[in-house]
Short mmCIF file of C-alpha atoms in Angstrom, two decimals:
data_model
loop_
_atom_site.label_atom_id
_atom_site.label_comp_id
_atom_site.label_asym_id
_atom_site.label_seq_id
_atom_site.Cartn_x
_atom_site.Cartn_y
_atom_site.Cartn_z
CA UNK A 14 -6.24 16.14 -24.32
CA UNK A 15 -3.00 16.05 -22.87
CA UNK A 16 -2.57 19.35 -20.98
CA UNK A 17 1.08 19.79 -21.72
CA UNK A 18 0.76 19.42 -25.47
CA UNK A 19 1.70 22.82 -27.04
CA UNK A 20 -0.33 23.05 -30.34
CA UNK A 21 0.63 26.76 -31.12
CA UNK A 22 4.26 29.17 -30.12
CA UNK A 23 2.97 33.02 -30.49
CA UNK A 24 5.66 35.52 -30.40
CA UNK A 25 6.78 32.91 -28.04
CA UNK A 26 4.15 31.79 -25.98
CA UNK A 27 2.33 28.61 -26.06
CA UNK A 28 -0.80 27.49 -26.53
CA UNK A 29 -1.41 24.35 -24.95
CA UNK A 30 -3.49 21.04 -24.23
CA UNK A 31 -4.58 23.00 -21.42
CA UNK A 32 -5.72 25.51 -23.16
CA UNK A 33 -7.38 23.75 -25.04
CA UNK A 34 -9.45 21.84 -22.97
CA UNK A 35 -10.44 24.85 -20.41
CA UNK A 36 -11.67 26.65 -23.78
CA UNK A 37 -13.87 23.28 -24.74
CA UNK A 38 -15.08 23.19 -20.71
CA UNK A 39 -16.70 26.62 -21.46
CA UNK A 40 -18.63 25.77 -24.69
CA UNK A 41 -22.36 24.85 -24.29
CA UNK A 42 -23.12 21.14 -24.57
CA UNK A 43 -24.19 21.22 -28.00
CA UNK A 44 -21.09 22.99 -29.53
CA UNK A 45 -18.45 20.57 -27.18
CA UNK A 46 -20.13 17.71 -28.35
CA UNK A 47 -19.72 19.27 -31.96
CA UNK A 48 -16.22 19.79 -31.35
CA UNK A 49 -15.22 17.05 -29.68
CA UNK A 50 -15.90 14.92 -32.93
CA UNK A 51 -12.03 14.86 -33.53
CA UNK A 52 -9.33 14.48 -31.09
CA UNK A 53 -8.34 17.97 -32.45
CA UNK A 54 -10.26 20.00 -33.86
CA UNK A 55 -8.80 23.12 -36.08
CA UNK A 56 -11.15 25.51 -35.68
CA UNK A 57 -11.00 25.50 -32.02
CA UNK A 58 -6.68 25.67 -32.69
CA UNK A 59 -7.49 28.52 -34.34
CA UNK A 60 -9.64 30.66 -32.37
CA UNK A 61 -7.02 29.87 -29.42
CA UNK A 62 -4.67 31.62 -31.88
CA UNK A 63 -6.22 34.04 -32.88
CA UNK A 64 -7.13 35.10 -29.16
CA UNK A 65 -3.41 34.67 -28.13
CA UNK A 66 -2.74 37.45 -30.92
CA UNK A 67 -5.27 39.45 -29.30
CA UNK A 68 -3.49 38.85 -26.06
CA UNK A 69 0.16 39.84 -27.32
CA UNK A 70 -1.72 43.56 -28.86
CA UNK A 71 -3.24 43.73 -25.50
CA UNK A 72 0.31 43.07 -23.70
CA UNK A 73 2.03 45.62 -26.25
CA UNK A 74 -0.03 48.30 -26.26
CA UNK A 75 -0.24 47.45 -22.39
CA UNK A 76 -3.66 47.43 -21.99
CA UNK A 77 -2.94 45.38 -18.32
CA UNK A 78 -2.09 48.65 -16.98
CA UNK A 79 -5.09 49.94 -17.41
CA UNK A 80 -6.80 50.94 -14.39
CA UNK A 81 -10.36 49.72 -15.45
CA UNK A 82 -8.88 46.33 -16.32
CA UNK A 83 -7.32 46.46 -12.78
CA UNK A 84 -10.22 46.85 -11.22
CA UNK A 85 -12.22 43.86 -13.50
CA UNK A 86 -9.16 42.17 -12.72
CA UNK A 87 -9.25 42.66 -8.87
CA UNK A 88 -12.86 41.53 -9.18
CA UNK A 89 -12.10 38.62 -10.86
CA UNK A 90 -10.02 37.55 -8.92
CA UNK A 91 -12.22 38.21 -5.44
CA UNK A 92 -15.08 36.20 -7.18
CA UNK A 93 -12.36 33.34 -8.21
CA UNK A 94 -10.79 33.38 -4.57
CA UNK A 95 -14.13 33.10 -2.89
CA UNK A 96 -15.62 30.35 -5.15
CA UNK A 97 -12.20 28.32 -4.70
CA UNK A 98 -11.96 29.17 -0.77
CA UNK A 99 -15.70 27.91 -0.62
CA UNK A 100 -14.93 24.16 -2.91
CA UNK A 101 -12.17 24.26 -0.71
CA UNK A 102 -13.95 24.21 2.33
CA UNK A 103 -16.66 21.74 1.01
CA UNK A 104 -14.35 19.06 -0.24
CA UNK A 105 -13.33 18.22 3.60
CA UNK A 106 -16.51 16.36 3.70
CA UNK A 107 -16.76 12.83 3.60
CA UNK A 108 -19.84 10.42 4.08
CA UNK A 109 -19.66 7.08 5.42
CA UNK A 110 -21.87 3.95 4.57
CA UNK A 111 -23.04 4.12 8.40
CA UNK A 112 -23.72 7.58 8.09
CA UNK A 113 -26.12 6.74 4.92
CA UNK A 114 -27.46 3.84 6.96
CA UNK A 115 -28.30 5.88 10.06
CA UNK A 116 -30.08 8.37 8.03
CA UNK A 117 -32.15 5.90 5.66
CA UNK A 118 -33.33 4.22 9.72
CA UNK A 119 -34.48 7.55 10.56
CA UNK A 120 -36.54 8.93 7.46
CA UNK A 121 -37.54 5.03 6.72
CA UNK A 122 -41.52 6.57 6.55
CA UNK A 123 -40.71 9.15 4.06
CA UNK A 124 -38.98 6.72 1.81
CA UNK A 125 -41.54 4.05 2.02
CA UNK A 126 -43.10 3.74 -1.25
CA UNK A 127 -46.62 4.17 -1.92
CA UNK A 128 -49.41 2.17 -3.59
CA UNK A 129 -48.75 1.00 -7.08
CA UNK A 130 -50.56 -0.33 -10.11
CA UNK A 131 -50.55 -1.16 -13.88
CA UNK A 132 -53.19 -0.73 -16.19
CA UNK A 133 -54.31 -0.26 -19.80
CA UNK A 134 -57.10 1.86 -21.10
CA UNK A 135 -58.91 3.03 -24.20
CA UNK A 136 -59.38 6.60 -24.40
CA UNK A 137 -61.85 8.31 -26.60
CA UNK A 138 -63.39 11.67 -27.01
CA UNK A 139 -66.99 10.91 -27.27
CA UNK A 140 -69.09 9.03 -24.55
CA UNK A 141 -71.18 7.24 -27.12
CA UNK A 142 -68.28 5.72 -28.51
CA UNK A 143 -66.92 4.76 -25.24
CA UNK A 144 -70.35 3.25 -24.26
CA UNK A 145 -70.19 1.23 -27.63
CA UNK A 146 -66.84 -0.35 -27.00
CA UNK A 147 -67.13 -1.14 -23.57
CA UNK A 148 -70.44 -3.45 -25.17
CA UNK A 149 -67.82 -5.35 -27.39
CA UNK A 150 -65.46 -5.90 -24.55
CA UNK A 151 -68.57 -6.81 -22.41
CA UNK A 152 -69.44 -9.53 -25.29
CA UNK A 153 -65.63 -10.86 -25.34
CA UNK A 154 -63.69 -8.84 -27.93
CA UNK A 155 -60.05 -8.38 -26.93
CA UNK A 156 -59.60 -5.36 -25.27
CA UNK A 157 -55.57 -4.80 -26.36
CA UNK A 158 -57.29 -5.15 -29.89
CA UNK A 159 -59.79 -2.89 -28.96
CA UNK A 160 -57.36 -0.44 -27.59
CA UNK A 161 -55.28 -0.59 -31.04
CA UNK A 162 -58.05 0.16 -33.05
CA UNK A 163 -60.06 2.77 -31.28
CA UNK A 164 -57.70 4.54 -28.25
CA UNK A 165 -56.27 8.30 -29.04
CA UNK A 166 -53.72 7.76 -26.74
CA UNK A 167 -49.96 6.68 -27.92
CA UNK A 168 -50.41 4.22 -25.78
CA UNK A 169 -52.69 2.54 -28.33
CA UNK A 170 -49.77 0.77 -29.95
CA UNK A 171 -48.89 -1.49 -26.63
CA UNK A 172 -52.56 -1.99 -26.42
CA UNK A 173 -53.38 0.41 -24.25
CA UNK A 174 -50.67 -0.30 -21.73
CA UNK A 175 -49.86 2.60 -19.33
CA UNK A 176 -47.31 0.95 -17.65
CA UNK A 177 -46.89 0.74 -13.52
CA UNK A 178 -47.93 4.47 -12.01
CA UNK A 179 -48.18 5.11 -7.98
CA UNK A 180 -50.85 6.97 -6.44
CA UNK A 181 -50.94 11.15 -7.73
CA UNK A 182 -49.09 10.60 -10.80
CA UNK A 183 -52.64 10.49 -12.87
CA UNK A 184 -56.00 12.92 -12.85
CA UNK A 185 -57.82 11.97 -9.74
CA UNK A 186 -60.85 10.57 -11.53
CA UNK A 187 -58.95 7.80 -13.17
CA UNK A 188 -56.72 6.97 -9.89
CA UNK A 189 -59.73 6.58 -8.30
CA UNK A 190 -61.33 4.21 -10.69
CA UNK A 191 -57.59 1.81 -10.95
CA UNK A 192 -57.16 2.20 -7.14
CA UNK A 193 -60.81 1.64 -6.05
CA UNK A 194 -60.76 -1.90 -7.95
CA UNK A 195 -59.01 -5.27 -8.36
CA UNK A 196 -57.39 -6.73 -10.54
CA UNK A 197 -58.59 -7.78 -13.83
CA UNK A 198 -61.50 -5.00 -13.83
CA UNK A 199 -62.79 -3.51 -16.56
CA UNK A 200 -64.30 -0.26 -15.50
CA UNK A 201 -67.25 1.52 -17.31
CA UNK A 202 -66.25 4.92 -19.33
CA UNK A 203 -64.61 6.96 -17.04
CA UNK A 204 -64.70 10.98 -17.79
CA UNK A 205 -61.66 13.15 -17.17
CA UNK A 206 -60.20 16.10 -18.69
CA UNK A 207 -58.85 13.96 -21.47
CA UNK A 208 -61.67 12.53 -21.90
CA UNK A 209 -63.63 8.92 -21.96
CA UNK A 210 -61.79 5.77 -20.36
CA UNK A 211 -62.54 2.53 -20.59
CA UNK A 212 -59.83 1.02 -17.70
CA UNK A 213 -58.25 -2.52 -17.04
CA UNK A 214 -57.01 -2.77 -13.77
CA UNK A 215 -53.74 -5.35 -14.52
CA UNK A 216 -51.93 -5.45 -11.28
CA UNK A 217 -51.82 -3.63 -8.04
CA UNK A 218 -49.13 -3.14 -5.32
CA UNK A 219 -49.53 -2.29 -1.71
CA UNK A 220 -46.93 0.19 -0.33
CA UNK A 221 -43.87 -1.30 0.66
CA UNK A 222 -41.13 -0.27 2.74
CA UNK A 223 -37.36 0.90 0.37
CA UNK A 224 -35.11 -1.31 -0.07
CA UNK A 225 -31.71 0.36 1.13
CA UNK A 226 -29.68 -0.74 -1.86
CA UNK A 227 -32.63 0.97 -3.83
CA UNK A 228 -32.48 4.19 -2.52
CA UNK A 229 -28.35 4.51 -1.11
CA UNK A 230 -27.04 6.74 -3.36
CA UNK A 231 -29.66 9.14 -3.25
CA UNK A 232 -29.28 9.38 0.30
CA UNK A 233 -25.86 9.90 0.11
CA UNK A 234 -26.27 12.89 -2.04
CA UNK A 235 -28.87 14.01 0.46
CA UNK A 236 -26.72 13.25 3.80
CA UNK A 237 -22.96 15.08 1.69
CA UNK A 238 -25.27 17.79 0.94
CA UNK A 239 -26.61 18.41 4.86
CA UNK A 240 -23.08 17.75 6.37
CA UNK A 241 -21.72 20.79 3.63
CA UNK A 242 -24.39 22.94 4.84
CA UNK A 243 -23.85 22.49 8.35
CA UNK A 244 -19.96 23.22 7.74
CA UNK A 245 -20.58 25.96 5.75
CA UNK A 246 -23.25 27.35 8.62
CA UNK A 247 -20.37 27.19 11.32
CA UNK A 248 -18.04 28.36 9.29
CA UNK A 249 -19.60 31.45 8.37
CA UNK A 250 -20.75 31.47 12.48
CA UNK A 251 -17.38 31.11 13.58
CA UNK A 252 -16.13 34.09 10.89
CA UNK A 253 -18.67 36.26 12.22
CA UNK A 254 -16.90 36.35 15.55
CA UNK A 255 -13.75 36.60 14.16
CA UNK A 256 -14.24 39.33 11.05
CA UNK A 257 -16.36 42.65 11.96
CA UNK A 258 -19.79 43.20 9.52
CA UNK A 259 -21.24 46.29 9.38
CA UNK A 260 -24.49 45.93 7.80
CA UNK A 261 -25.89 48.53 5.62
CA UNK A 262 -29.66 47.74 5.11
#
């Protein structure tokens, strides 16, 4: 909303656009997204009002005088100053794309991507059952059929398809089986926690180096985040010397 609007005059103060939206900034997700339904919404007008009227009590009965508010407000404020002091400080940092590329050349083994593959299973809970299909795939039944009529696992309605996975995002006993044969196997049951599988190896991918495009705005998240720290470090380094700290614990 436009911050200059004025939606409300009490006892001759206005409530305005930006009021408005620095009350909607501190609502929860849920409730802003609620709100925000109309350009301007009434009820939120109105509890802006009815807090200015609060405000104008507070100002009569002068209630900013008093020395407990002083102090919250003192506190406020040092908790304000510092936070703003410290954004402040932190928005003097820039990144640049050679920056980005220097760093993805240096940590080019950590971003190299591991071992994929694809496959589709049948799960079951019982090994006899598991034995008993793995005969009908054995004797040419489909096994995406197969995996629609018999799997427990949602991924029974695509057949059984588990989509592309790398190596430690599944229980060790079923990487194994995927990663320990080529493409196009059908594996025996396979027990697990979950289980009896019956696994078709689809496709399998040997780890490949990251593509910088892939992986650039990640790093530049990574390399901002390093360069803030190291300001902030000398910063604080260099107030040390010039501010005295006398530690109490």
């Amino acid at each position: 909303m436009d911050r200059e609007k004025v939606l409300a005059v009490i006892n001759g103060k206005e409530v305005t656009g930006e009021d408005y939206n620095l009350f909607m900034e501190s609502l929860n997700p849920q409730l802003r997204a609620y709100f925000s339904q109309d350009e301007i919404n009434k009820e939120v007008v109105n509890e802006l009002v009815y807090q200015g009227l609060l405000y104008q009590e507070a100002i009569e009965k002068g209630i900013d005088e008093d020395e407990d508010f002083q102090k919250v407000l003192n506190k406020t404020k040092e908790t304000m100053l510092k936070t703003y002091a410290l954004g402040k400080l932190l928005s003097t940092v820039s990144v640049t794309e050679d920056e980005v590329k220097e760093f993805f050349e240096e940590h080019k083994e950590e971003l190299k991507q591991g071992e994929s593959a694809r496959a589709s299973h049948i799960l079951v809970e019982e090994e006899d059952k598991a034995k008993e299909i793995y005969e009908k795939i054995k004797n040419g039944e489909d096994f995406e059929a197969l995996a629609r009529e018999f799997s427990t696992c949602p991924s029974s309605e695509k057949g059984g398809d588990l989509g592309t996975f790398t190596k430690g995002q599944m229980v060790k006993e079923f990487e194994d089986a995927v990663f320990n044969n080529e493409e196009g196997h059908i594996t025996e049951p396979v027990k697990t926690q979950f289980g009896y599988h019956i696994i078709k190896v689809v496709e399998k991918n040997d780890a490949k180096d990251a593509e910088f495009d892939e992986v650039k705005d990640k790093l530049e998240a990574q390399v901002r985040r390093l360069k803030e720290q190291d300001l902030y470090n000398n910063k604080i380094n260099e107030l040390k010397e010039k501010y005295t700290v006398d530690m109490k614990i």
